[in-house]
Short mmCIF file of N, CA and C in Angstrom, two decimals:
data_model
loop_
_atom_site.label_atom_id
_atom_site.label_comp_id
_atom_site.label_asym_id
_atom_site.label_seq_id
_atom_site.Cartn_x
_atom_site.Cartn_y
_atom_site.Cartn_z
N MET X 143 -41.52 -5.73 -9.11
CA MET X 143 -40.67 -6.75 -9.65
C MET X 143 -39.50 -6.13 -10.43
N LYS X 144 -39.79 -5.05 -11.17
CA LYS X 144 -38.75 -4.37 -11.92
C LYS X 144 -37.69 -3.79 -10.98
N THR X 145 -38.12 -3.25 -9.85
CA THR X 145 -37.20 -2.71 -8.85
C THR X 145 -36.30 -3.81 -8.29
N PHE X 146 -36.87 -4.99 -8.05
CA PHE X 146 -36.11 -6.12 -7.52
C PHE X 146 -35.04 -6.55 -8.52
N LYS X 147 -35.38 -6.63 -9.81
CA LYS X 147 -34.41 -7.01 -10.84
C LYS X 147 -33.31 -5.96 -10.94
N THR X 148 -33.66 -4.70 -10.85
CA THR X 148 -32.67 -3.63 -10.90
C THR X 148 -31.73 -3.73 -9.71
N LEU X 149 -32.27 -4.01 -8.53
CA LEU X 149 -31.46 -4.16 -7.33
C LEU X 149 -30.50 -5.34 -7.48
N ILE X 150 -30.99 -6.47 -7.97
CA ILE X 150 -30.14 -7.65 -8.17
C ILE X 150 -29.04 -7.34 -9.18
N LEU X 151 -29.37 -6.67 -10.28
CA LEU X 151 -28.38 -6.30 -11.28
C LEU X 151 -27.33 -5.37 -10.67
N PHE X 152 -27.77 -4.38 -9.91
CA PHE X 152 -26.86 -3.43 -9.26
C PHE X 152 -25.91 -4.15 -8.30
N LEU X 153 -26.44 -5.05 -7.47
CA LEU X 153 -25.60 -5.80 -6.53
C LEU X 153 -24.62 -6.70 -7.28
N GLY X 154 -25.07 -7.29 -8.37
CA GLY X 154 -24.19 -8.13 -9.18
C GLY X 154 -23.02 -7.35 -9.75
N ILE X 155 -23.30 -6.14 -10.23
CA ILE X 155 -22.23 -5.29 -10.77
C ILE X 155 -21.23 -4.93 -9.68
N ILE X 156 -21.74 -4.58 -8.51
CA ILE X 156 -20.85 -4.23 -7.39
C ILE X 156 -19.97 -5.42 -7.01
N LEU X 157 -20.56 -6.59 -6.88
CA LEU X 157 -19.78 -7.78 -6.53
C LEU X 157 -18.76 -8.11 -7.61
N PHE X 158 -19.16 -8.04 -8.87
CA PHE X 158 -18.25 -8.34 -9.97
C PHE X 158 -17.06 -7.40 -9.97
N THR X 159 -17.30 -6.10 -9.83
CA THR X 159 -16.20 -5.15 -9.87
C THR X 159 -15.30 -5.26 -8.65
N SER X 160 -15.86 -5.57 -7.49
CA SER X 160 -15.01 -5.70 -6.30
C SER X 160 -14.15 -6.95 -6.40
N PHE X 161 -14.70 -8.05 -6.90
CA PHE X 161 -13.89 -9.26 -7.07
C PHE X 161 -12.85 -9.07 -8.17
N LYS X 162 -13.23 -8.37 -9.22
CA LYS X 162 -12.30 -8.13 -10.31
C LYS X 162 -11.09 -7.34 -9.84
N SER X 163 -11.30 -6.24 -9.11
CA SER X 163 -10.17 -5.44 -8.66
C SER X 163 -9.34 -6.18 -7.62
N GLU X 164 -9.99 -6.97 -6.78
CA GLU X 164 -9.26 -7.74 -5.78
C GLU X 164 -8.36 -8.76 -6.44
N ASN X 165 -8.83 -9.41 -7.50
CA ASN X 165 -8.07 -10.45 -8.17
C ASN X 165 -6.86 -9.89 -8.92
N ASN X 166 -6.86 -8.60 -9.25
CA ASN X 166 -5.74 -8.01 -9.95
C ASN X 166 -4.57 -7.70 -9.04
N ASN X 167 -4.78 -7.64 -7.73
CA ASN X 167 -3.71 -7.32 -6.81
C ASN X 167 -2.82 -8.53 -6.57
N ASP X 168 -1.53 -8.29 -6.42
CA ASP X 168 -0.57 -9.35 -6.12
C ASP X 168 -0.82 -9.82 -4.68
N LYS X 169 -1.30 -11.02 -4.54
CA LYS X 169 -1.68 -11.57 -3.23
C LYS X 169 -0.48 -11.68 -2.28
N LYS X 170 0.74 -11.72 -2.84
CA LYS X 170 1.93 -11.81 -1.99
C LYS X 170 2.13 -10.56 -1.14
N LEU X 171 1.49 -9.45 -1.51
CA LEU X 171 1.66 -8.19 -0.77
C LEU X 171 0.65 -8.03 0.35
N VAL X 172 -0.35 -8.90 0.39
CA VAL X 172 -1.37 -8.83 1.44
C VAL X 172 -0.76 -9.29 2.76
N GLY X 173 -1.10 -8.60 3.84
CA GLY X 173 -0.61 -9.00 5.16
C GLY X 173 -0.04 -7.83 5.92
N ILE X 174 0.70 -8.15 6.97
CA ILE X 174 1.30 -7.14 7.84
C ILE X 174 2.81 -7.12 7.60
N TRP X 175 3.33 -5.92 7.38
CA TRP X 175 4.74 -5.72 7.04
C TRP X 175 5.32 -4.60 7.89
N LYS X 176 6.64 -4.62 8.07
CA LYS X 176 7.32 -3.52 8.77
C LYS X 176 8.46 -3.02 7.90
N GLY X 177 8.87 -1.80 8.17
CA GLY X 177 9.99 -1.25 7.43
C GLY X 177 10.61 -0.09 8.19
N PHE X 178 11.77 0.32 7.74
CA PHE X 178 12.45 1.46 8.33
C PHE X 178 13.44 2.02 7.32
N GLU X 179 13.78 3.26 7.50
CA GLU X 179 14.82 3.88 6.69
C GLU X 179 15.37 5.07 7.44
N VAL X 180 16.62 5.38 7.17
CA VAL X 180 17.30 6.49 7.81
C VAL X 180 17.81 7.43 6.73
N GLU X 181 17.30 8.64 6.72
CA GLU X 181 17.73 9.70 5.83
C GLU X 181 17.68 9.35 4.35
N LYS X 182 16.83 8.41 3.98
CA LYS X 182 16.70 8.09 2.55
C LYS X 182 15.75 9.06 1.85
N GLN X 183 14.73 9.49 2.57
CA GLN X 183 13.75 10.39 1.96
C GLN X 183 13.97 11.83 2.41
N TYR X 184 14.27 12.00 3.70
CA TYR X 184 14.48 13.34 4.25
C TYR X 184 15.73 13.35 5.12
N GLU X 185 16.58 14.33 4.93
CA GLU X 185 17.81 14.44 5.70
C GLU X 185 17.49 14.61 7.18
N GLY X 186 18.17 13.85 8.04
CA GLY X 186 18.00 13.95 9.48
C GLY X 186 16.77 13.23 10.03
N VAL X 187 16.04 12.50 9.18
CA VAL X 187 14.81 11.84 9.62
C VAL X 187 14.99 10.31 9.56
N GLU X 188 14.67 9.70 10.68
CA GLU X 188 14.61 8.23 10.77
C GLU X 188 13.13 7.86 10.81
N LYS X 189 12.75 6.93 9.95
CA LYS X 189 11.33 6.59 9.82
C LYS X 189 11.14 5.08 9.96
N HIS X 190 10.14 4.71 10.77
CA HIS X 190 9.74 3.31 10.95
C HIS X 190 8.26 3.21 10.64
N TRP X 191 7.81 2.05 10.15
CA TRP X 191 6.39 1.89 9.85
C TRP X 191 5.96 0.44 9.96
N ILE X 192 4.68 0.28 10.18
CA ILE X 192 3.99 -1.01 10.09
C ILE X 192 2.82 -0.78 9.16
N VAL X 193 2.71 -1.60 8.13
CA VAL X 193 1.63 -1.45 7.15
C VAL X 193 0.84 -2.75 7.07
N GLN X 194 -0.46 -2.63 7.00
CA GLN X 194 -1.31 -3.79 6.74
C GLN X 194 -2.03 -3.54 5.43
N ARG X 195 -1.76 -4.43 4.47
CA ARG X 195 -2.45 -4.39 3.18
C ARG X 195 -3.51 -5.48 3.18
N PHE X 196 -4.73 -5.09 2.87
CA PHE X 196 -5.85 -6.01 2.86
C PHE X 196 -6.12 -6.48 1.44
N ALA X 197 -6.70 -7.67 1.32
CA ALA X 197 -7.00 -8.26 0.01
C ALA X 197 -8.00 -7.42 -0.78
N ASN X 198 -8.79 -6.59 -0.11
CA ASN X 198 -9.78 -5.78 -0.82
C ASN X 198 -9.17 -4.52 -1.44
N GLY X 199 -7.84 -4.35 -1.32
CA GLY X 199 -7.18 -3.21 -1.93
C GLY X 199 -7.07 -1.98 -1.05
N THR X 200 -7.32 -2.10 0.24
CA THR X 200 -7.14 -0.99 1.16
C THR X 200 -5.90 -1.25 2.01
N TYR X 201 -5.39 -0.20 2.63
CA TYR X 201 -4.24 -0.35 3.51
C TYR X 201 -4.31 0.68 4.63
N VAL X 202 -3.54 0.41 5.68
CA VAL X 202 -3.34 1.37 6.76
C VAL X 202 -1.88 1.26 7.19
N ILE X 203 -1.24 2.41 7.39
CA ILE X 203 0.17 2.45 7.81
C ILE X 203 0.27 3.29 9.08
N MET X 204 1.03 2.79 10.05
CA MET X 204 1.37 3.58 11.22
C MET X 204 2.85 3.94 11.11
N PHE X 205 3.13 5.23 11.04
CA PHE X 205 4.50 5.73 10.93
C PHE X 205 4.97 6.26 12.28
N THR X 206 6.24 6.08 12.55
CA THR X 206 6.93 6.73 13.65
C THR X 206 8.17 7.37 13.06
N THR X 207 8.34 8.67 13.30
CA THR X 207 9.52 9.37 12.80
C THR X 207 10.29 9.98 13.96
N LYS X 208 11.60 10.04 13.76
CA LYS X 208 12.46 10.68 14.76
C LYS X 208 13.34 11.68 14.03
N GLN X 209 13.31 12.93 14.53
CA GLN X 209 14.14 13.99 13.97
C GLN X 209 14.53 14.92 15.11
N ASP X 210 15.80 15.18 15.24
CA ASP X 210 16.31 16.06 16.29
C ASP X 210 15.78 15.64 17.66
N CYS X 211 15.80 14.37 17.96
CA CYS X 211 15.37 13.79 19.24
C CYS X 211 13.88 13.96 19.51
N GLU X 212 13.09 14.34 18.51
CA GLU X 212 11.64 14.43 18.66
C GLU X 212 11.00 13.27 17.89
N ILE X 213 10.04 12.65 18.54
CA ILE X 213 9.35 11.50 17.94
C ILE X 213 7.91 11.88 17.65
N GLN X 214 7.48 11.55 16.44
CA GLN X 214 6.09 11.77 16.04
C GLN X 214 5.53 10.49 15.49
N THR X 215 4.23 10.28 15.68
CA THR X 215 3.54 9.14 15.08
C THR X 215 2.32 9.65 14.32
N PHE X 216 2.00 8.97 13.25
CA PHE X 216 0.80 9.30 12.49
C PHE X 216 0.39 8.09 11.66
N THR X 217 -0.84 8.09 11.24
CA THR X 217 -1.34 6.98 10.42
C THR X 217 -1.77 7.51 9.06
N GLU X 218 -1.80 6.58 8.13
CA GLU X 218 -2.21 6.90 6.77
C GLU X 218 -3.09 5.75 6.28
N LYS X 219 -4.16 6.08 5.58
CA LYS X 219 -5.05 5.08 4.99
C LYS X 219 -5.18 5.35 3.52
N GLY X 220 -5.54 4.31 2.78
CA GLY X 220 -5.74 4.52 1.36
C GLY X 220 -6.02 3.23 0.62
N LYS X 221 -5.80 3.27 -0.68
CA LYS X 221 -6.02 2.11 -1.54
C LYS X 221 -4.71 1.74 -2.23
N TRP X 222 -4.57 0.45 -2.52
CA TRP X 222 -3.39 -0.03 -3.23
C TRP X 222 -3.83 -1.01 -4.32
N TRP X 223 -3.01 -1.13 -5.36
CA TRP X 223 -3.25 -2.11 -6.40
C TRP X 223 -1.95 -2.33 -7.17
N THR X 224 -1.93 -3.39 -7.95
CA THR X 224 -0.75 -3.71 -8.75
C THR X 224 -1.16 -3.92 -10.20
N LYS X 225 -0.22 -3.63 -11.08
CA LYS X 225 -0.33 -3.93 -12.51
C LYS X 225 1.05 -4.32 -12.97
N GLY X 226 1.21 -5.58 -13.34
CA GLY X 226 2.54 -6.06 -13.70
C GLY X 226 3.46 -5.97 -12.51
N ASN X 227 4.63 -5.35 -12.71
CA ASN X 227 5.57 -5.20 -11.60
C ASN X 227 5.49 -3.80 -10.97
N LEU X 228 4.35 -3.11 -11.18
CA LEU X 228 4.16 -1.80 -10.59
C LEU X 228 3.14 -1.86 -9.45
N PHE X 229 3.45 -1.15 -8.38
CA PHE X 229 2.62 -1.06 -7.19
C PHE X 229 2.12 0.38 -7.10
N TYR X 230 0.81 0.54 -6.93
CA TYR X 230 0.18 1.86 -6.84
C TYR X 230 -0.37 2.02 -5.42
N GLU X 231 -0.12 3.19 -4.84
CA GLU X 231 -0.59 3.49 -3.49
C GLU X 231 -1.20 4.89 -3.51
N LYS X 232 -2.50 4.96 -3.26
CA LYS X 232 -3.19 6.25 -3.27
C LYS X 232 -3.67 6.57 -1.87
N HIS X 233 -3.10 7.60 -1.29
CA HIS X 233 -3.45 8.04 0.05
C HIS X 233 -4.89 8.53 0.06
N GLU X 234 -5.53 8.37 1.19
CA GLU X 234 -6.94 8.76 1.35
C GLU X 234 -7.20 10.20 0.91
N ASN X 235 -6.29 11.10 1.21
CA ASN X 235 -6.46 12.51 0.85
C ASN X 235 -5.60 12.93 -0.33
N GLY X 236 -4.98 11.96 -1.01
CA GLY X 236 -4.10 12.29 -2.12
C GLY X 236 -4.83 12.43 -3.44
N ASP X 237 -4.22 13.17 -4.35
CA ASP X 237 -4.81 13.37 -5.67
C ASP X 237 -4.44 12.24 -6.63
N ALA X 238 -3.17 11.89 -6.66
CA ALA X 238 -2.68 10.88 -7.59
C ALA X 238 -1.93 9.80 -6.81
N PRO X 239 -1.92 8.58 -7.31
CA PRO X 239 -1.19 7.52 -6.60
C PRO X 239 0.32 7.67 -6.75
N GLU X 240 1.03 7.17 -5.74
CA GLU X 240 2.47 7.01 -5.87
C GLU X 240 2.68 5.69 -6.60
N ILE X 241 3.69 5.64 -7.45
CA ILE X 241 3.92 4.45 -8.26
C ILE X 241 5.33 3.94 -7.97
N TYR X 242 5.41 2.65 -7.65
CA TYR X 242 6.67 2.00 -7.34
C TYR X 242 6.82 0.74 -8.19
N SER X 243 8.03 0.46 -8.63
CA SER X 243 8.31 -0.89 -9.11
C SER X 243 8.58 -1.71 -7.85
N TYR X 244 8.31 -3.02 -7.92
CA TYR X 244 8.54 -3.84 -6.73
C TYR X 244 8.99 -5.23 -7.11
N VAL X 245 9.74 -5.84 -6.18
CA VAL X 245 10.20 -7.21 -6.33
C VAL X 245 10.00 -7.90 -5.00
N VAL X 246 9.34 -9.07 -5.01
CA VAL X 246 9.14 -9.87 -3.80
C VAL X 246 10.27 -10.89 -3.72
N LYS X 247 10.95 -10.91 -2.57
CA LYS X 247 12.08 -11.82 -2.37
C LYS X 247 11.70 -12.87 -1.33
N ASP X 248 11.67 -14.13 -1.73
CA ASP X 248 11.39 -15.26 -0.83
C ASP X 248 10.08 -15.10 -0.06
N ASN X 249 9.16 -14.33 -0.59
CA ASN X 249 7.86 -14.10 0.06
C ASN X 249 8.00 -13.48 1.44
N LEU X 250 9.19 -12.93 1.77
CA LEU X 250 9.45 -12.35 3.09
C LEU X 250 9.83 -10.88 3.03
N VAL X 251 10.34 -10.43 1.90
CA VAL X 251 10.80 -9.05 1.75
C VAL X 251 10.28 -8.52 0.41
N VAL X 252 9.82 -7.28 0.43
CA VAL X 252 9.42 -6.61 -0.81
C VAL X 252 10.29 -5.37 -0.96
N HIS X 253 10.96 -5.26 -2.09
CA HIS X 253 11.77 -4.08 -2.38
C HIS X 253 10.97 -3.17 -3.30
N PHE X 254 10.80 -1.91 -2.88
CA PHE X 254 10.05 -0.91 -3.63
C PHE X 254 11.00 0.18 -4.13
N LYS X 255 10.74 0.68 -5.34
CA LYS X 255 11.50 1.80 -5.87
C LYS X 255 10.53 2.76 -6.53
N ASN X 256 10.49 4.00 -6.02
CA ASN X 256 9.60 5.02 -6.55
C ASN X 256 9.98 5.36 -7.98
N GLN X 257 8.99 5.46 -8.85
CA GLN X 257 9.23 5.70 -10.27
C GLN X 257 9.56 7.16 -10.60
N GLU X 258 9.29 8.07 -9.67
CA GLU X 258 9.53 9.49 -9.95
C GLU X 258 10.85 10.00 -9.39
N ASN X 259 11.22 9.51 -8.18
CA ASN X 259 12.39 10.11 -7.53
C ASN X 259 13.43 9.10 -7.06
N ASN X 260 13.30 7.84 -7.44
CA ASN X 260 14.26 6.78 -7.10
C ASN X 260 14.38 6.51 -5.61
N TYR X 261 13.42 6.94 -4.80
CA TYR X 261 13.39 6.59 -3.38
C TYR X 261 13.14 5.09 -3.27
N GLU X 262 13.96 4.38 -2.49
CA GLU X 262 13.85 2.92 -2.35
C GLU X 262 13.71 2.54 -0.89
N PHE X 263 12.98 1.45 -0.65
CA PHE X 263 12.85 0.92 0.70
C PHE X 263 12.39 -0.52 0.63
N ASP X 264 12.50 -1.22 1.76
CA ASP X 264 12.06 -2.61 1.86
C ASP X 264 10.99 -2.75 2.92
N ASP X 265 10.05 -3.63 2.66
CA ASP X 265 9.06 -4.07 3.66
C ASP X 265 9.41 -5.51 4.03
N PHE X 266 9.31 -5.83 5.32
CA PHE X 266 9.63 -7.17 5.82
C PHE X 266 8.36 -7.78 6.41
N ARG X 267 8.02 -8.98 6.01
CA ARG X 267 6.80 -9.65 6.46
C ARG X 267 6.84 -9.89 7.97
N LEU X 268 5.74 -9.58 8.67
CA LEU X 268 5.64 -9.80 10.10
C LEU X 268 4.88 -11.07 10.46
N GLU X 269 3.96 -11.48 9.65
CA GLU X 269 3.12 -12.63 10.02
C GLU X 269 3.61 -13.90 9.39
#
């Protein structure tokens, strides 16, 4: 009986913390988005992406880059969350999250600005 109560308590804590972290995320950012930029982050590189942010705080991005007529694709997975007007994105293999300020425009466009290097980009809602 003691083991059963411990199991119920453990499951309750897991559910509480997962709902708590999910509720802190800005729901307007959940969904499928696309974006692109040319030479904003790296000279000579054109970058396109599709990102899906899930309500549970995870994301997956598919990138396509073009440089010197060569095209590469790769994916990235990780966790995301928001606090106030700041967006945090921690790559699956990353040590620290990237931090962006963000503004949602008409629920269709999100403008992001990196807090460390002023790199800016927009995501456009697909769904």
